[in-house]
Short mmCIF file of C-alpha atoms and ligand atoms in Angstrom, two decimals:
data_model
loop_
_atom_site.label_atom_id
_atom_site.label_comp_id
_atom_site.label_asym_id
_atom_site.label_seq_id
_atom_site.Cartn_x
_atom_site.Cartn_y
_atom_site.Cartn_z
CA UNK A 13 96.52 93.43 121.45
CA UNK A 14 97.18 94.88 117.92
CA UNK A 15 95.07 94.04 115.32
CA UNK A 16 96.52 95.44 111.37
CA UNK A 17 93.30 93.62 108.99
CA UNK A 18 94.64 92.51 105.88
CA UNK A 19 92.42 92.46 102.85
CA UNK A 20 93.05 90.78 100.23
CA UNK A 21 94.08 87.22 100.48
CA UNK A 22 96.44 86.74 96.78
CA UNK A 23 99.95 87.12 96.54
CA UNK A 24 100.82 89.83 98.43
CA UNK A 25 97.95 90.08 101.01
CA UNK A 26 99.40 86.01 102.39
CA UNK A 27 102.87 87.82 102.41
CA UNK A 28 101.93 90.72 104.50
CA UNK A 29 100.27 89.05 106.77
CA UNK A 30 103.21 86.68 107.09
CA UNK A 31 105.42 89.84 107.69
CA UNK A 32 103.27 91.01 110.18
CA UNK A 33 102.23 88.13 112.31
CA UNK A 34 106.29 87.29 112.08
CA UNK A 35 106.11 90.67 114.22
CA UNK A 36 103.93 89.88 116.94
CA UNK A 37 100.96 91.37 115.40
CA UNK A 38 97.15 89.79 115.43
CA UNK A 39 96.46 89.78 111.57
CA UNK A 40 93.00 89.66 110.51
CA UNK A 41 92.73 88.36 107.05
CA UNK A 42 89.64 89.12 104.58
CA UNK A 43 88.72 88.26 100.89
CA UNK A 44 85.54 88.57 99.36
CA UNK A 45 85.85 85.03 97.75
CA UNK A 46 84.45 83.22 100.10
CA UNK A 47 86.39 80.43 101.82
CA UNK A 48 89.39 82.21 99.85
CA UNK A 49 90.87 83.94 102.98
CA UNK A 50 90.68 80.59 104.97
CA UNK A 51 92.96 78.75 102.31
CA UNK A 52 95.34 81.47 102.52
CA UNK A 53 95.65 80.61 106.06
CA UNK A 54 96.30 77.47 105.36
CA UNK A 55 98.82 78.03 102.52
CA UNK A 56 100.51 80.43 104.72
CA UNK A 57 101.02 77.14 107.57
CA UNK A 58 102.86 75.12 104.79
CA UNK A 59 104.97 78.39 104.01
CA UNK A 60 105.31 79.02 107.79
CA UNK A 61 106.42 75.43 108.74
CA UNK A 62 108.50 74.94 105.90
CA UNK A 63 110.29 78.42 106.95
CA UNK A 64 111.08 76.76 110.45
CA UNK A 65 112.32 73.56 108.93
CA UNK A 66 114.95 75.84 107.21
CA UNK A 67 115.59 77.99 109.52
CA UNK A 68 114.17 81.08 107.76
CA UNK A 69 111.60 82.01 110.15
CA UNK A 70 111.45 85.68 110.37
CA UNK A 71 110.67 87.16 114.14
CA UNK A 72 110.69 85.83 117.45
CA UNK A 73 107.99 83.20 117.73
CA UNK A 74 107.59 79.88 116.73
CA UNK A 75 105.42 79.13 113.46
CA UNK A 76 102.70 77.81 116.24
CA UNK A 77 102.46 80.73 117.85
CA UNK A 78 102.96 82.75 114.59
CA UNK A 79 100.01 81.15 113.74
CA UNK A 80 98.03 81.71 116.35
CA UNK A 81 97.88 85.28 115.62
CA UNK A 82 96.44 85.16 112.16
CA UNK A 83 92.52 84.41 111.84
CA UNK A 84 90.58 84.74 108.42
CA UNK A 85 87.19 86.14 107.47
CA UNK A 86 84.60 86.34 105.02
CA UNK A 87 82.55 89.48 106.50
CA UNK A 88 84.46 92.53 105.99
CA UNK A 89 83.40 94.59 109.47
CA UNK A 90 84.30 91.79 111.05
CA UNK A 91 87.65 91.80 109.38
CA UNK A 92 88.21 95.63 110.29
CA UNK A 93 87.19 95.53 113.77
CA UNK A 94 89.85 96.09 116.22
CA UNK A 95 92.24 97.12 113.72
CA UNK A 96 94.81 99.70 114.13
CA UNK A 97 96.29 99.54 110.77
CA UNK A 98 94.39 98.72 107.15
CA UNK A 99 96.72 97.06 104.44
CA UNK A 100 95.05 97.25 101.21
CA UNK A 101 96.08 94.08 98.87
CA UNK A 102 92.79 93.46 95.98
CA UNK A 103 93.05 93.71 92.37
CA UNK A 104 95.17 96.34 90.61
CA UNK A 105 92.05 98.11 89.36
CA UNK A 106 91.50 101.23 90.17
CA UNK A 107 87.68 101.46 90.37
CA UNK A 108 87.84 98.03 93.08
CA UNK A 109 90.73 100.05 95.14
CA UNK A 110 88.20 102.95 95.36
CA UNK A 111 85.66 100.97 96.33
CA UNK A 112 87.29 98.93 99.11
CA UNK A 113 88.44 102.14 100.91
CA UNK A 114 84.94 103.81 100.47
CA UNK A 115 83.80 100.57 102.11
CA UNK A 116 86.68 100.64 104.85
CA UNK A 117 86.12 103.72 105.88
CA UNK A 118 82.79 103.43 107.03
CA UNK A 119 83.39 100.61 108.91
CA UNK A 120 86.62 101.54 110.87
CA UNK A 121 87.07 104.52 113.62
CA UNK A 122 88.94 108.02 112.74
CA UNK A 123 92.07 107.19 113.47
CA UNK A 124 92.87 103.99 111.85
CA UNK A 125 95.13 103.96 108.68
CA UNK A 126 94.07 102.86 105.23
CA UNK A 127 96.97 101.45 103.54
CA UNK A 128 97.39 100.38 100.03
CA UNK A 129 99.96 97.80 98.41
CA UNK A 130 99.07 99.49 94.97
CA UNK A 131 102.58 98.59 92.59
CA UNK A 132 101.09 101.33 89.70
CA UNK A 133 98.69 103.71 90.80
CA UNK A 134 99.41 107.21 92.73
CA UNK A 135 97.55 107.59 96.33
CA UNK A 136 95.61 110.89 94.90
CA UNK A 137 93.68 108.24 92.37
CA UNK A 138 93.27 105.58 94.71
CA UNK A 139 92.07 107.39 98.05
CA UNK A 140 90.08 109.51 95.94
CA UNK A 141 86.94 108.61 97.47
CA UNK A 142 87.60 108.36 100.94
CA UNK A 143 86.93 111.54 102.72
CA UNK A 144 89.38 111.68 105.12
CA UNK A 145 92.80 111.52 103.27
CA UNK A 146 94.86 112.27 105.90
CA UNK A 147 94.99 108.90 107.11
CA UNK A 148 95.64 107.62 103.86
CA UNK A 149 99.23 106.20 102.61
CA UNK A 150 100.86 104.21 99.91
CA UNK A 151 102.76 101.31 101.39
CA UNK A 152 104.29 99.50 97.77
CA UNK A 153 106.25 96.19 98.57
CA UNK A 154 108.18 94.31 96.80
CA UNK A 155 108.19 90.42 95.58
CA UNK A 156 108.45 88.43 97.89
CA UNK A 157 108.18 90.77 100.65
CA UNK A 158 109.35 88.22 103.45
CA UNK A 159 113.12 88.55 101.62
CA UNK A 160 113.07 92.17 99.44
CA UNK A 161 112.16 94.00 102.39
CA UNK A 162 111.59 97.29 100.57
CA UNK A 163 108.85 99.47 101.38
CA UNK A 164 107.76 102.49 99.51
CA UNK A 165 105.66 104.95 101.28
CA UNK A 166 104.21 107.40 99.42
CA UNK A 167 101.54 109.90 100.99
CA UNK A 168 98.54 111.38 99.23
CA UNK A 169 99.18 115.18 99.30
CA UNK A 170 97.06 115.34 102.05
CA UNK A 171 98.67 112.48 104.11
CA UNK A 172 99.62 113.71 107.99
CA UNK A 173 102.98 113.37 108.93
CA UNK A 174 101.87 111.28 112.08
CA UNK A 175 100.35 108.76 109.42
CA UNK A 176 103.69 108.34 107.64
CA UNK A 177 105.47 108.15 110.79
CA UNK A 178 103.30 105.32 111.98
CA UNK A 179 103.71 103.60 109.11
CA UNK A 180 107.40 104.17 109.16
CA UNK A 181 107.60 102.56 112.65
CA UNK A 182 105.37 99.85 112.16
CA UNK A 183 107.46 98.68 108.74
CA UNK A 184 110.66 98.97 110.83
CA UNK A 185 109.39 97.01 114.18
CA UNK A 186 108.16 93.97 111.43
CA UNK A 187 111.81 94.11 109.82
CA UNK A 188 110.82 95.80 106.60
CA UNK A 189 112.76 98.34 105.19
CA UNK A 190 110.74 101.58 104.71
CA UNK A 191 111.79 104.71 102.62
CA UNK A 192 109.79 107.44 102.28
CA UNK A 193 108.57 109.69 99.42
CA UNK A 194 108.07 112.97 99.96
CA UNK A 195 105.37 113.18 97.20
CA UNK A 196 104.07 111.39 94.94
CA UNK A 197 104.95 110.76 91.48
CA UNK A 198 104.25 107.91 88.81
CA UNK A 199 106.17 104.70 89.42
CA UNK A 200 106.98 105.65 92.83
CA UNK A 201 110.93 105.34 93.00
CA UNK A 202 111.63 101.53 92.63
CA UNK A 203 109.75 101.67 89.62
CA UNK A 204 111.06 104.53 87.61
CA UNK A 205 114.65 103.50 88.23
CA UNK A 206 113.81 100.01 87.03
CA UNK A 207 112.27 101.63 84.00
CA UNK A 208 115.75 103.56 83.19
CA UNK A 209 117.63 100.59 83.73
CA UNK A 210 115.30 98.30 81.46
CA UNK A 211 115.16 101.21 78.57
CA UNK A 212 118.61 101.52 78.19
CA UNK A 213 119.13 97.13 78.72
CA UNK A 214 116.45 97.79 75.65
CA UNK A 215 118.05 99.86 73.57
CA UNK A 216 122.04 98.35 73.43
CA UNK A 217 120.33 95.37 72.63
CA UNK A 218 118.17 96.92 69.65
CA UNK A 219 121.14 98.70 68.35
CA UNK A 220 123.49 95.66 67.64
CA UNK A 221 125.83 96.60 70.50
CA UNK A 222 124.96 93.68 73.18
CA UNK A 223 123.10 90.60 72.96
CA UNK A 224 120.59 89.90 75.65
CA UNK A 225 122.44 87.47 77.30
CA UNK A 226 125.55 89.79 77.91
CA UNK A 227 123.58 92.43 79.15
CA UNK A 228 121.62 90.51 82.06
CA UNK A 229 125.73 89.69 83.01
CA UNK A 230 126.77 92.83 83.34
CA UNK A 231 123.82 93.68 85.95
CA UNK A 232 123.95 90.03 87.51
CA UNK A 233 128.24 89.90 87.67
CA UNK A 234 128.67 93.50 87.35
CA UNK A 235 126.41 96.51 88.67
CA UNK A 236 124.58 93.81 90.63
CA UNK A 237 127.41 92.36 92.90
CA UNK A 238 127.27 95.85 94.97
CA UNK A 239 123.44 96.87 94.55
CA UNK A 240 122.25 94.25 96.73
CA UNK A 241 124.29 96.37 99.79
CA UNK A 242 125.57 99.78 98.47
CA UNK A 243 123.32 101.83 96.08
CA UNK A 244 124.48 104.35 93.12
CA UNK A 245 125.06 107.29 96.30
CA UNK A 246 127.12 105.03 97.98
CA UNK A 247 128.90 103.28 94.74
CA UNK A 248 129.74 106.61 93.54
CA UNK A 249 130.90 108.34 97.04
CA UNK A 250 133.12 105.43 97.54
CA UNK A 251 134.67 105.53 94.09
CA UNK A 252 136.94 108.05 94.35
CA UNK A 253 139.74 108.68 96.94
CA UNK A 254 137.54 112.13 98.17
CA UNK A 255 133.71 110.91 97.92
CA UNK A 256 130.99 111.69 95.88
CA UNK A 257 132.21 115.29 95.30
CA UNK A 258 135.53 113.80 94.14
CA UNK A 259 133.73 111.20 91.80
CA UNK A 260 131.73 114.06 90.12
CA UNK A 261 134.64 116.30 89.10
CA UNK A 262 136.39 112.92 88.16
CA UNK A 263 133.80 111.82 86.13
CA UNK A 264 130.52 113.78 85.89
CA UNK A 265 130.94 114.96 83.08
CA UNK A 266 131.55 112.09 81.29
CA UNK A 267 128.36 110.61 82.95
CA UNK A 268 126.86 113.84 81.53
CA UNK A 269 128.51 113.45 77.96
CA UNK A 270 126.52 109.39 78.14
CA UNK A 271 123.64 110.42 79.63
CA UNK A 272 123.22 113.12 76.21
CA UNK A 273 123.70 110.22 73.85
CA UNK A 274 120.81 107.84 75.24
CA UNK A 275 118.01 109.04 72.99
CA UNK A 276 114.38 108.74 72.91
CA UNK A 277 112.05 105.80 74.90
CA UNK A 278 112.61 102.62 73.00
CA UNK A 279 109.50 101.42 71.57
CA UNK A 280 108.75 97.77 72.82
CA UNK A 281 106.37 97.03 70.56
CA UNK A 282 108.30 97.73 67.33
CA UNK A 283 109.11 95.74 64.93
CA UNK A 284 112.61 95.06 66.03
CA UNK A 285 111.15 93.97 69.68
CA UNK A 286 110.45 90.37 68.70
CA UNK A 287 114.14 89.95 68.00
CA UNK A 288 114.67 91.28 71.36
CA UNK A 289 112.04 88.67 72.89
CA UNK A 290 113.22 85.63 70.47
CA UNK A 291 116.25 86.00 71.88
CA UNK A 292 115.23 85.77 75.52
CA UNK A 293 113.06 82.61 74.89
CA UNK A 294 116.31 81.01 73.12
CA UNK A 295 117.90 81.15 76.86
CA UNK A 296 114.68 80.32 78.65
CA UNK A 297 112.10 78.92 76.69
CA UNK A 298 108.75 80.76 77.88
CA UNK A 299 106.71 77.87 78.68
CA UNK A 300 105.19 76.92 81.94
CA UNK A 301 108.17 74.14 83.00
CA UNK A 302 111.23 76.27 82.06
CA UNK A 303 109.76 79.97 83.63
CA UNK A 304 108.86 77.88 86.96
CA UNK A 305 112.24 76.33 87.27
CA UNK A 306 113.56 79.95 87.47
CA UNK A 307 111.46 81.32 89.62
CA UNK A 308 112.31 78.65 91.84
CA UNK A 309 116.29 79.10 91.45
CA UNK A 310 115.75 82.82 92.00
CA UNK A 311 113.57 82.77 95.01
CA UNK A 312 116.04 80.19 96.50
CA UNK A 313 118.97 82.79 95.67
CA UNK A 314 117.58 85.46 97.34
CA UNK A 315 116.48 83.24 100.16
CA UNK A 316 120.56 83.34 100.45
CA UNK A 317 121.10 86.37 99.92
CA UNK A 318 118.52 87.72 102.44
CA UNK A 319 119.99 85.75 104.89
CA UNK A 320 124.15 87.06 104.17
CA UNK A 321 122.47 90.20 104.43
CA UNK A 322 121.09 89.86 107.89
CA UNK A 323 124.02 88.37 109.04
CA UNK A 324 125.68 91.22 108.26
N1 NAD B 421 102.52 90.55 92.80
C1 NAD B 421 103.46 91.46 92.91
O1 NAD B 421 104.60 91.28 92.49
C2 NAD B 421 103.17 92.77 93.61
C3 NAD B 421 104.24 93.54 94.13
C4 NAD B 421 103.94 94.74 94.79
C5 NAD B 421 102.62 95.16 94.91
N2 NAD B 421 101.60 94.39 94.38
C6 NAD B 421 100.23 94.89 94.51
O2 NAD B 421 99.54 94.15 95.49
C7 NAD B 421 98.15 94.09 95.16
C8 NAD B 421 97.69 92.64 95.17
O3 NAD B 421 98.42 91.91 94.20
P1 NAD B 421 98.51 90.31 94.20
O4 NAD B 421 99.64 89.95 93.34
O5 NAD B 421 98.45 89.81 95.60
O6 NAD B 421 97.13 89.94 93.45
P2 NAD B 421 96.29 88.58 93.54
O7 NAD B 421 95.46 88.55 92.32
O8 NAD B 421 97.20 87.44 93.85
O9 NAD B 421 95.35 88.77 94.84
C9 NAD B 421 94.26 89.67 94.90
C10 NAD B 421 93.28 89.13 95.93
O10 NAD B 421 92.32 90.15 96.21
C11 NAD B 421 91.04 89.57 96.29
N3 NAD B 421 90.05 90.61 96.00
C12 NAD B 421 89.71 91.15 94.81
N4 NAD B 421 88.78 92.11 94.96
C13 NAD B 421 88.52 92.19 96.30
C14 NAD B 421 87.65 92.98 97.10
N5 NAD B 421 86.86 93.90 96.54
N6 NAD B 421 87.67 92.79 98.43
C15 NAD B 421 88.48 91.87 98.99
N7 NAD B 421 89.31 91.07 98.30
C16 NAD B 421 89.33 91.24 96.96
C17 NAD B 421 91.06 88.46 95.26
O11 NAD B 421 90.05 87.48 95.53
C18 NAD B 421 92.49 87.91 95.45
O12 NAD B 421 92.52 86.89 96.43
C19 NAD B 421 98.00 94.79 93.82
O13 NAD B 421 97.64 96.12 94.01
C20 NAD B 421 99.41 94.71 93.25
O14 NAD B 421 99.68 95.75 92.34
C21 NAD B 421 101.86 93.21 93.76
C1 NAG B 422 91.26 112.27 109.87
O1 NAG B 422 92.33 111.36 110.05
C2 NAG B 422 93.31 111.79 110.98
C3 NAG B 422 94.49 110.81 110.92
O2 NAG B 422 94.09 109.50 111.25
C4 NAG B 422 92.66 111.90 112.35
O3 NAG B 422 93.63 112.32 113.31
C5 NAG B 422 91.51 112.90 112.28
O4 NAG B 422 90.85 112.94 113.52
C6 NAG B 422 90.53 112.50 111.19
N1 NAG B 422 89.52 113.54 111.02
C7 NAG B 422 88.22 113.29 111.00
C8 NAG B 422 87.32 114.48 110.77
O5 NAG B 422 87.74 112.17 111.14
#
């Protein structure tokens, strides 16, 4: 029997454990709300029968004996004990991350790994407490992780390799996609290609040359069509009759000659930046009723899209 103890019960910490149980694995769920851990189990039913009703059940099993793999606590040793495999999901605060591994690691045996779902902090701040840091590792999903199946692993300088092959293997057997950092840096990869993209969105918009509309269809009907299978290696290797080294004598320089011209880091909060967001809310007002509605149509797109992708 393997136990991976999820702590955490929000967001994230229900969708891991989905992942995981969808995988065969016992899933021991902890929050230190109390009583908030055993809702999540029962939020994660709905989500699991609904799944089945639409054929979207990840794994194997049924959502009964999905189910039956997941229990929830309210005592955190008793959360940990068994456990293989610690996934990290509280607060982004740095000071309760800290203090949930200190915690962890007294409570679980040397070899277990202490795993964090931290979206904005790097591992050397938030296994800074623990004292063995070998066994510590960034695991960053994204939202929803039951259909972006995305991992980021990113080791603390002092991670073993054994740890981030684990991790690597467990990720793959529960149908995630892992990648791997080789050290860590701020924003992690996703992250710091979604800020280039969003400062130069940013900036056409500021200066007059796009309106926000057109630029959210030119990632959506353009750039967008091909990122959800190829990425920019790929894209460019397959651009040009030779491959990537074909592409760059083709064009690198004139991707060199743009890349000059793209000037300093917008600054979102100047004055200019309510335009930007004005704009936005003209499309989709920003209240409650219009935001959910999208959220909704998205989640159900790449509910689709997840599921062209597996069939392919
Ligand atoms: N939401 C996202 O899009 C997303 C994506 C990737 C990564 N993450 C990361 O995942 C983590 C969790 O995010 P979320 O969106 O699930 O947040 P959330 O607020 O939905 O859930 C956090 C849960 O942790 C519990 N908690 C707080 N302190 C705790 C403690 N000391 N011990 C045990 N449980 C505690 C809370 O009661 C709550 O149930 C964060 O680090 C976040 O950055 C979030
Ligand atoms: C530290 O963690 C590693 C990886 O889990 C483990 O192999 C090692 O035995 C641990 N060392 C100590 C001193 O606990």
């Amino acid at each position: 029997m393997k136990i991976i103890s999820v702590i955490g019960s929000g967001l994230i910490g229900r969708s891991w454990a989905m992942v995981f149980i969808s995988g065969g694995f016992n899933v021991k769920i902890y929050d230190n709300q109390p009583g908030q851990a055993a809702k999540a189990i029962t939020e994660i039913r709905r989500q699991l029968e609904e799944l089945e009703e639409a054929h979207m059940l990840r794994g194997e099993l049924s959502a009964a004996q999905q189910l039956a793999l997941l229990s929830s606590y309210d005592d955190l040793a008793q959360a940990l004990e068994g456990a293989f495999f610690v996934q990290e999901c509280v607060f982004e605060q740095l000071e309760v991350k800290q203090s949930v591994f200190q915690d962890v690691e007294h409570l679980v045996g040397k070899d277990v790994i202490l795993s964090s779902s931290t979206s904005c902090l790097v591992p050397s701040s938030v296994f800074s407490k623990v004292q063995n840091r070998s066994r510590c590792i960034v695991s960053h999903p994204v939202n929803p992780p039951y259909y972006v199946k995305l991992v980021e692993l990113v080791p603390h300088p002092e991670t073993a390799a054994t740890v981030m092959d684990t991790t690597h293997a467990l990720m793959t057997k529960v149908g995630q996609a892992p990648v791997c950092l080789k050290k860590e840096i701020d924003g992690f990869a996703l992250n710091r290609v979604q800020a280039a993209i969003i400062a130069e969105s940013w900036r056409l918009v500021q200066d007059g040359i796009i309106s926000v509309k057109d630029i959210d269809l030119v990632m959506s009907e353009g750039l967008g069509m091909r990122y959800a299978f190829i990425g920019p290696m790929e894209t460019m290797h397959l651009n040009a009759p030779e491959g990537l080294g074909d592409y760059m004598k083709r064009y690198g320089e004139g991707i060199m000659r743009i890349l000059n011209s793209f000037g300093p880091v917008p600054d979102f909060f100047a004055e200019g930046a309510k335009n930007i967001i004005d704009a936005m809310c003209e499309l989709i007002p920003s209240d409650r009723q219009h935001l959910s509605a999208r959220m909704e149509r998205r989640d159900q797109l790449l509910m689709g899209l997840a599921k062209l992708k597996k069939d392919h």
